[in-house]
C-alpha cells in the first residue's frame, strides 16, 4: 500500500512539472533607468540581500524587477548594485526579510546563468558539466518518462521536500540510491525539449512548487 502511495505521489509530481540568488562584492553598477522617467526609488544592494528578498520587501514581482533593471542573471546580484524599484517611495532593508525555513540548507546543483524561472529555474551550463545533489536524500525517480524533460532525477529529502533535476545528458545514480549533499548525480545535457544545454531545477513540497531563490544561498 505504501509503495502504491509513493508511486502515485511520483506520478503526480511528474505530471505537475512545468518548464519554465546571492550577493558577491563587485563594486558599483550604474543604474539602468534614467532618473525621473518612472516613479520609484533605487535600492542599493547590501551584503546578504538577494533579488528574491528585495522583491518580497517591496512587494513587487521578481519578474518585474528583472525586466525593469535588465538583469541578465537573477541568481547573481552584487553588493553595491542599484536596483530600481518602480512605485516605491522609501528605501527598505531587504535582508530583514527572513524566510521561515531559513534553516533548510540547499546548495546550487550546478554553476551557470539562470535565464528562466517560474515553478523551477533553468540554469545554462556546458554539456557534460556536473549536476550535484542540492541536499542529501533518496533517489525516488531516475528515468525518461517525463515528456519534454528528457532524463530526470527526483530526490526525496525526507522532510516534505523533493528536488527535481531534468534535461540531463546522463543520470549517474539509480532509483533507491541514498545520496549526500554535493554528490555528483548527473551530467548537464539537452535531452527533452530544450534548445541549449542546461539544467532544469525544481524544489517541491506537498503544497506544490517552491521558489528556488527562497532556499538557495
mmCIF file of C-alpha atoms in Angstrom:
data_model
loop_
_atom_site.group_PDB
_atom_site.id
_atom_site.type_symbol
_atom_site.label_atom_id
_atom_site.label_comp_id
_atom_site.label_asym_id
_atom_site.label_seq_id
_atom_site.Cartn_x
_atom_site.Cartn_y
_atom_site.Cartn_z
ATOM 1 C CA UNK A 1 0.000 0.000 0.000
ATOM 2 C CA UNK A 2 2.846 2.350 0.909
ATOM 3 C CA UNK A 3 4.567 1.596 -2.436
ATOM 4 C CA UNK A 4 1.359 2.419 -4.303
ATOM 5 C CA UNK A 5 1.068 5.730 -2.448
ATOM 6 C CA UNK A 6 4.677 6.575 -3.225
ATOM 7 C CA UNK A 7 4.252 5.723 -6.924
ATOM 8 C CA UNK A 8 1.097 7.843 -7.050
ATOM 9 C CA UNK A 9 2.957 10.753 -5.473
ATOM 10 C CA UNK A 10 5.778 10.462 -8.009
ATOM 11 C CA UNK A 11 3.332 10.378 -10.916
ATOM 12 C CA UNK A 12 1.534 13.442 -9.517
ATOM 13 C CA UNK A 13 4.801 15.374 -9.279
ATOM 14 C CA UNK A 14 5.942 14.338 -12.746
ATOM 15 C CA UNK A 15 2.683 15.456 -14.283
ATOM 16 C CA UNK A 16 2.900 18.723 -12.357
ATOM 17 C CA UNK A 17 6.367 19.712 -13.613
ATOM 18 C CA UNK A 18 6.200 22.816 -15.814
ATOM 19 C CA UNK A 19 9.023 24.386 -17.824
ATOM 20 C CA UNK A 20 9.526 27.366 -17.322
ATOM 21 C CA UNK A 21 20.299 34.269 -5.537
ATOM 22 C CA UNK A 22 23.074 35.550 -3.541
ATOM 23 C CA UNK A 23 25.386 38.532 -3.398
ATOM 24 C CA UNK A 24 29.067 38.937 -4.157
ATOM 25 C CA UNK A 25 31.103 42.063 -3.814
ATOM 26 C CA UNK A 26 31.739 43.542 -7.280
ATOM 27 C CA UNK A 27 31.631 47.301 -6.865
ATOM 28 C CA UNK A 28 29.199 49.820 -8.258
ATOM 29 C CA UNK A 29 26.929 49.009 -11.211
ATOM 30 C CA UNK A 30 25.329 52.042 -12.918
ATOM 31 C CA UNK A 31 21.536 52.394 -12.673
ATOM 32 C CA UNK A 32 19.676 51.194 -15.804
ATOM 33 C CA UNK A 33 16.804 53.679 -15.581
ATOM 34 C CA UNK A 34 17.056 57.385 -16.291
ATOM 35 C CA UNK A 35 16.070 59.164 -13.088
ATOM 36 C CA UNK A 36 12.662 60.809 -13.273
ATOM 37 C CA UNK A 37 11.307 58.750 -16.164
ATOM 38 C CA UNK A 38 9.406 56.288 -13.945
ATOM 39 C CA UNK A 39 8.151 56.900 -10.368
ATOM 40 C CA UNK A 40 10.153 54.873 -7.865
ATOM 41 C CA UNK A 41 13.422 54.680 -5.942
ATOM 42 C CA UNK A 42 16.796 52.991 -6.212
ATOM 43 C CA UNK A 43 17.678 50.238 -3.764
ATOM 44 C CA UNK A 44 21.401 49.762 -3.173
ATOM 45 C CA UNK A 45 22.090 46.084 -2.636
ATOM 46 C CA UNK A 46 23.511 45.343 0.789
ATOM 47 C CA UNK A 47 25.544 42.329 1.856
ATOM 48 C CA UNK A 48 23.376 39.227 2.198
ATOM 49 C CA UNK A 49 20.452 40.538 0.142
ATOM 50 C CA UNK A 50 19.026 38.533 -2.748
ATOM 51 C CA UNK A 51 16.730 39.562 -5.569
ATOM 52 C CA UNK A 52 14.002 37.366 -4.118
ATOM 53 C CA UNK A 53 14.200 39.126 -0.749
ATOM 54 C CA UNK A 54 14.210 42.543 -2.405
ATOM 55 C CA UNK A 55 11.077 41.656 -4.379
ATOM 56 C CA UNK A 56 9.340 40.460 -1.201
ATOM 57 C CA UNK A 57 10.429 43.503 0.774
ATOM 58 C CA UNK A 58 8.917 45.917 -1.739
ATOM 59 C CA UNK A 59 6.027 43.606 -2.665
ATOM 60 C CA UNK A 60 6.865 43.659 -6.364
ATOM 61 C CA UNK A 61 7.122 40.611 -8.669
ATOM 62 C CA UNK A 62 10.684 39.457 -9.229
ATOM 63 C CA UNK A 63 9.912 39.229 -12.945
ATOM 64 C CA UNK A 64 9.213 42.971 -12.993
ATOM 65 C CA UNK A 65 12.472 43.764 -11.220
ATOM 66 C CA UNK A 66 14.398 41.627 -13.699
ATOM 67 C CA UNK A 67 12.795 43.175 -16.793
ATOM 68 C CA UNK A 68 12.866 46.757 -15.484
ATOM 69 C CA UNK A 69 16.525 46.535 -14.493
ATOM 70 C CA UNK A 70 17.540 44.306 -17.405
ATOM 71 C CA UNK A 71 19.192 41.825 -15.037
ATOM 72 C CA UNK A 72 20.820 39.029 -17.099
ATOM 73 C CA UNK A 73 21.144 36.523 -14.242
ATOM 74 C CA UNK A 74 18.527 36.556 -11.481
ATOM 75 C CA UNK A 75 20.737 34.401 -9.270
ATOM 76 C CA UNK A 76 23.548 36.921 -9.157
ATOM 77 C CA UNK A 77 23.200 40.471 -7.971
ATOM 78 C CA UNK A 78 26.050 42.320 -6.363
ATOM 79 C CA UNK A 79 26.750 44.292 -3.239
ATOM 80 C CA UNK A 80 26.579 47.960 -4.207
ATOM 81 C CA UNK A 81 24.399 47.336 -7.259
ATOM 82 C CA UNK A 82 21.470 49.730 -7.720
ATOM 83 C CA UNK A 83 18.095 48.094 -8.303
ATOM 84 C CA UNK A 84 15.284 50.384 -9.464
ATOM 85 C CA UNK A 85 12.023 49.693 -7.575
ATOM 86 C CA UNK A 86 9.042 51.007 -9.579
ATOM 87 C CA UNK A 87 6.429 52.744 -7.438
ATOM 88 C CA UNK A 88 8.391 52.543 -4.172
ATOM 89 C CA UNK A 89 8.682 55.693 -2.036
ATOM 90 C CA UNK A 90 11.301 54.753 0.543
ATOM 91 C CA UNK A 91 14.357 52.523 0.795
ATOM 92 C CA UNK A 92 13.967 49.374 2.922
ATOM 93 C CA UNK A 93 16.408 46.775 4.210
ATOM 94 C CA UNK A 94 15.739 43.589 2.261
ATOM 95 C CA UNK A 95 17.917 41.369 4.438
ATOM 96 C CA UNK A 96 15.491 41.926 7.286
ATOM 97 C CA UNK A 97 13.032 39.627 5.486
ATOM 98 C CA UNK A 98 13.997 36.262 6.984
ATOM 99 C CA UNK A 99 12.374 33.151 5.473
ATOM 100 C CA UNK A 100 10.607 30.901 7.967
ATOM 101 C CA UNK A 101 12.552 27.985 6.523
ATOM 102 C CA UNK A 102 15.966 29.651 6.686
ATOM 103 C CA UNK A 103 17.330 26.568 8.472
ATOM 104 C CA UNK A 104 16.699 24.408 5.397
ATOM 105 C CA UNK A 105 20.021 24.192 3.604
ATOM 106 C CA UNK A 106 20.084 23.678 -0.150
ATOM 107 C CA UNK A 107 23.058 24.288 -2.433
ATOM 108 C CA UNK A 108 23.178 25.167 -6.130
ATOM 109 C CA UNK A 109 23.112 21.937 -8.167
ATOM 110 C CA UNK A 110 25.403 23.376 -10.846
ATOM 111 C CA UNK A 111 27.166 26.569 -11.864
ATOM 112 C CA UNK A 112 25.700 28.668 -14.639
ATOM 113 C CA UNK A 113 23.437 31.529 -15.623
ATOM 114 C CA UNK A 114 19.806 31.397 -14.571
ATOM 115 C CA UNK A 115 17.710 32.533 -17.506
ATOM 116 C CA UNK A 116 14.176 31.274 -16.944
ATOM 117 C CA UNK A 117 12.220 30.543 -13.804
ATOM 118 C CA UNK A 118 8.692 30.046 -12.524
ATOM 119 C CA UNK A 119 7.914 26.752 -10.840
ATOM 120 C CA UNK A 120 11.581 25.903 -11.283
ATOM 121 C CA UNK A 121 14.680 27.503 -12.779
ATOM 122 C CA UNK A 122 16.678 26.832 -15.930
ATOM 123 C CA UNK A 123 20.435 27.093 -15.489
ATOM 124 C CA UNK A 124 22.581 27.409 -18.607
ATOM 125 C CA UNK A 125 25.731 25.282 -18.435
ATOM 126 C CA UNK A 126 28.062 23.486 -20.863
ATOM 127 C CA UNK A 127 27.084 19.984 -21.872
ATOM 128 C CA UNK A 128 28.832 17.424 -19.708
ATOM 129 C CA UNK A 129 29.117 19.689 -16.667
ATOM 130 C CA UNK A 130 28.316 18.002 -13.374
ATOM 131 C CA UNK A 131 24.994 18.120 -11.543
ATOM 132 C CA UNK A 132 25.171 17.764 -7.764
ATOM 133 C CA UNK A 133 22.507 16.840 -5.240
ATOM 134 C CA UNK A 134 21.182 20.044 -3.699
ATOM 135 C CA UNK A 135 20.552 18.229 -0.399
ATOM 136 C CA UNK A 136 21.046 14.733 0.956
ATOM 137 C CA UNK A 137 18.217 12.298 0.336
ATOM 138 C CA UNK A 138 16.934 9.241 -1.510
ATOM 139 C CA UNK A 139 16.503 8.988 -5.280
ATOM 140 C CA UNK A 140 12.831 8.177 -5.874
ATOM 141 C CA UNK A 141 12.849 8.503 -9.663
ATOM 142 C CA UNK A 142 15.539 8.192 -12.313
ATOM 143 C CA UNK A 143 14.426 7.851 -15.906
ATOM 144 C CA UNK A 144 12.970 9.408 -19.045
ATOM 145 C CA UNK A 145 9.208 9.177 -18.521
ATOM 146 C CA UNK A 146 8.612 12.913 -18.248
ATOM 147 C CA UNK A 147 7.564 14.184 -21.655
ATOM 148 C CA UNK A 148 9.630 17.134 -22.787
ATOM 149 C CA UNK A 149 12.083 16.919 -19.891
ATOM 150 C CA UNK A 150 14.384 14.186 -21.118
ATOM 151 C CA UNK A 151 16.386 12.378 -18.456
ATOM 152 C CA UNK A 152 15.115 13.260 -14.990
ATOM 153 C CA UNK A 153 16.191 12.605 -11.399
ATOM 154 C CA UNK A 154 13.999 13.189 -8.341
ATOM 155 C CA UNK A 155 15.351 13.148 -4.786
ATOM 156 C CA UNK A 156 13.193 12.895 -1.657
ATOM 157 C CA UNK A 157 14.803 14.693 1.277
ATOM 158 C CA UNK A 158 12.584 13.143 3.925
ATOM 159 C CA UNK A 159 11.041 16.343 5.281
ATOM 160 C CA UNK A 160 8.365 17.050 2.654
ATOM 161 C CA UNK A 161 10.961 18.414 0.223
ATOM 162 C CA UNK A 162 11.707 16.913 -3.182
ATOM 163 C CA UNK A 163 14.187 18.249 -5.739
ATOM 164 C CA UNK A 164 13.967 17.647 -9.474
ATOM 165 C CA UNK A 165 16.844 17.702 -11.990
ATOM 166 C CA UNK A 166 15.927 17.483 -15.687
ATOM 167 C CA UNK A 167 17.344 17.556 -19.267
ATOM 168 C CA UNK A 168 20.354 15.525 -18.172
ATOM 169 C CA UNK A 169 22.835 14.094 -20.637
ATOM 170 C CA UNK A 170 23.416 11.141 -18.333
ATOM 171 C CA UNK A 171 21.958 10.082 -14.999
ATOM 172 C CA UNK A 172 24.679 8.735 -12.713
ATOM 173 C CA UNK A 173 22.509 7.356 -9.909
ATOM 174 C CA UNK A 174 19.745 4.786 -9.704
ATOM 175 C CA UNK A 175 16.303 4.780 -8.131
ATOM 176 C CA UNK A 176 16.594 3.877 -4.455
ATOM 177 C CA UNK A 177 20.121 5.231 -4.040
ATOM 178 C CA UNK A 178 20.968 7.345 -0.999
ATOM 179 C CA UNK A 179 22.888 10.477 -1.990
ATOM 180 C CA UNK A 180 24.732 13.086 0.050
ATOM 181 C CA UNK A 181 24.522 16.822 -0.473
ATOM 182 C CA UNK A 182 27.021 17.831 -3.148
ATOM 183 C CA UNK A 183 27.498 14.332 -4.545
ATOM 184 C CA UNK A 184 27.511 14.057 -8.350
ATOM 185 C CA UNK A 185 24.238 12.654 -9.665
ATOM 186 C CA UNK A 186 24.168 13.558 -13.363
ATOM 187 C CA UNK A 187 25.785 15.379 -16.272
ATOM 188 C CA UNK A 188 24.348 18.507 -17.891
ATOM 189 C CA UNK A 189 22.704 17.810 -21.211
ATOM 190 C CA UNK A 190 19.977 18.867 -23.575
ATOM 191 C CA UNK A 191 17.689 15.848 -23.504
ATOM 192 C CA UNK A 192 13.992 16.518 -23.969
ATOM 193 C CA UNK A 193 12.600 19.701 -25.451
ATOM 194 C CA UNK A 194 15.456 22.126 -24.971
ATOM 195 C CA UNK A 195 17.461 24.169 -27.459
ATOM 196 C CA UNK A 196 20.675 24.603 -25.478
ATOM 197 C CA UNK A 197 22.373 22.578 -22.771
ATOM 198 C CA UNK A 198 21.339 23.313 -19.218
ATOM 199 C CA UNK A 199 19.621 22.055 -16.095
ATOM 200 C CA UNK A 200 16.001 22.442 -15.057
ATOM 201 C CA UNK A 201 15.927 22.509 -11.254
ATOM 202 C CA UNK A 202 12.821 22.499 -9.095
ATOM 203 C CA UNK A 203 12.062 22.333 -5.368
ATOM 204 C CA UNK A 204 8.690 20.882 -4.412
ATOM 205 C CA UNK A 205 6.719 20.193 -1.239
ATOM 206 C CA UNK A 206 3.248 18.771 -0.646
ATOM 207 C CA UNK A 207 1.995 22.346 -1.174
ATOM 208 C CA UNK A 208 3.439 22.456 -4.692
ATOM 209 C CA UNK A 209 6.444 24.030 -6.364
ATOM 210 C CA UNK A 210 8.536 26.414 -4.276
ATOM 211 C CA UNK A 211 10.548 29.394 -5.481
ATOM 212 C CA UNK A 212 14.140 28.051 -5.581
ATOM 213 C CA UNK A 213 15.549 31.516 -4.814
ATOM 214 C CA UNK A 214 13.896 31.253 -1.392
ATOM 215 C CA UNK A 215 16.123 28.353 -0.389
ATOM 216 C CA UNK A 216 19.339 28.679 -2.379
ATOM 217 C CA UNK A 217 22.283 30.597 -0.859
#
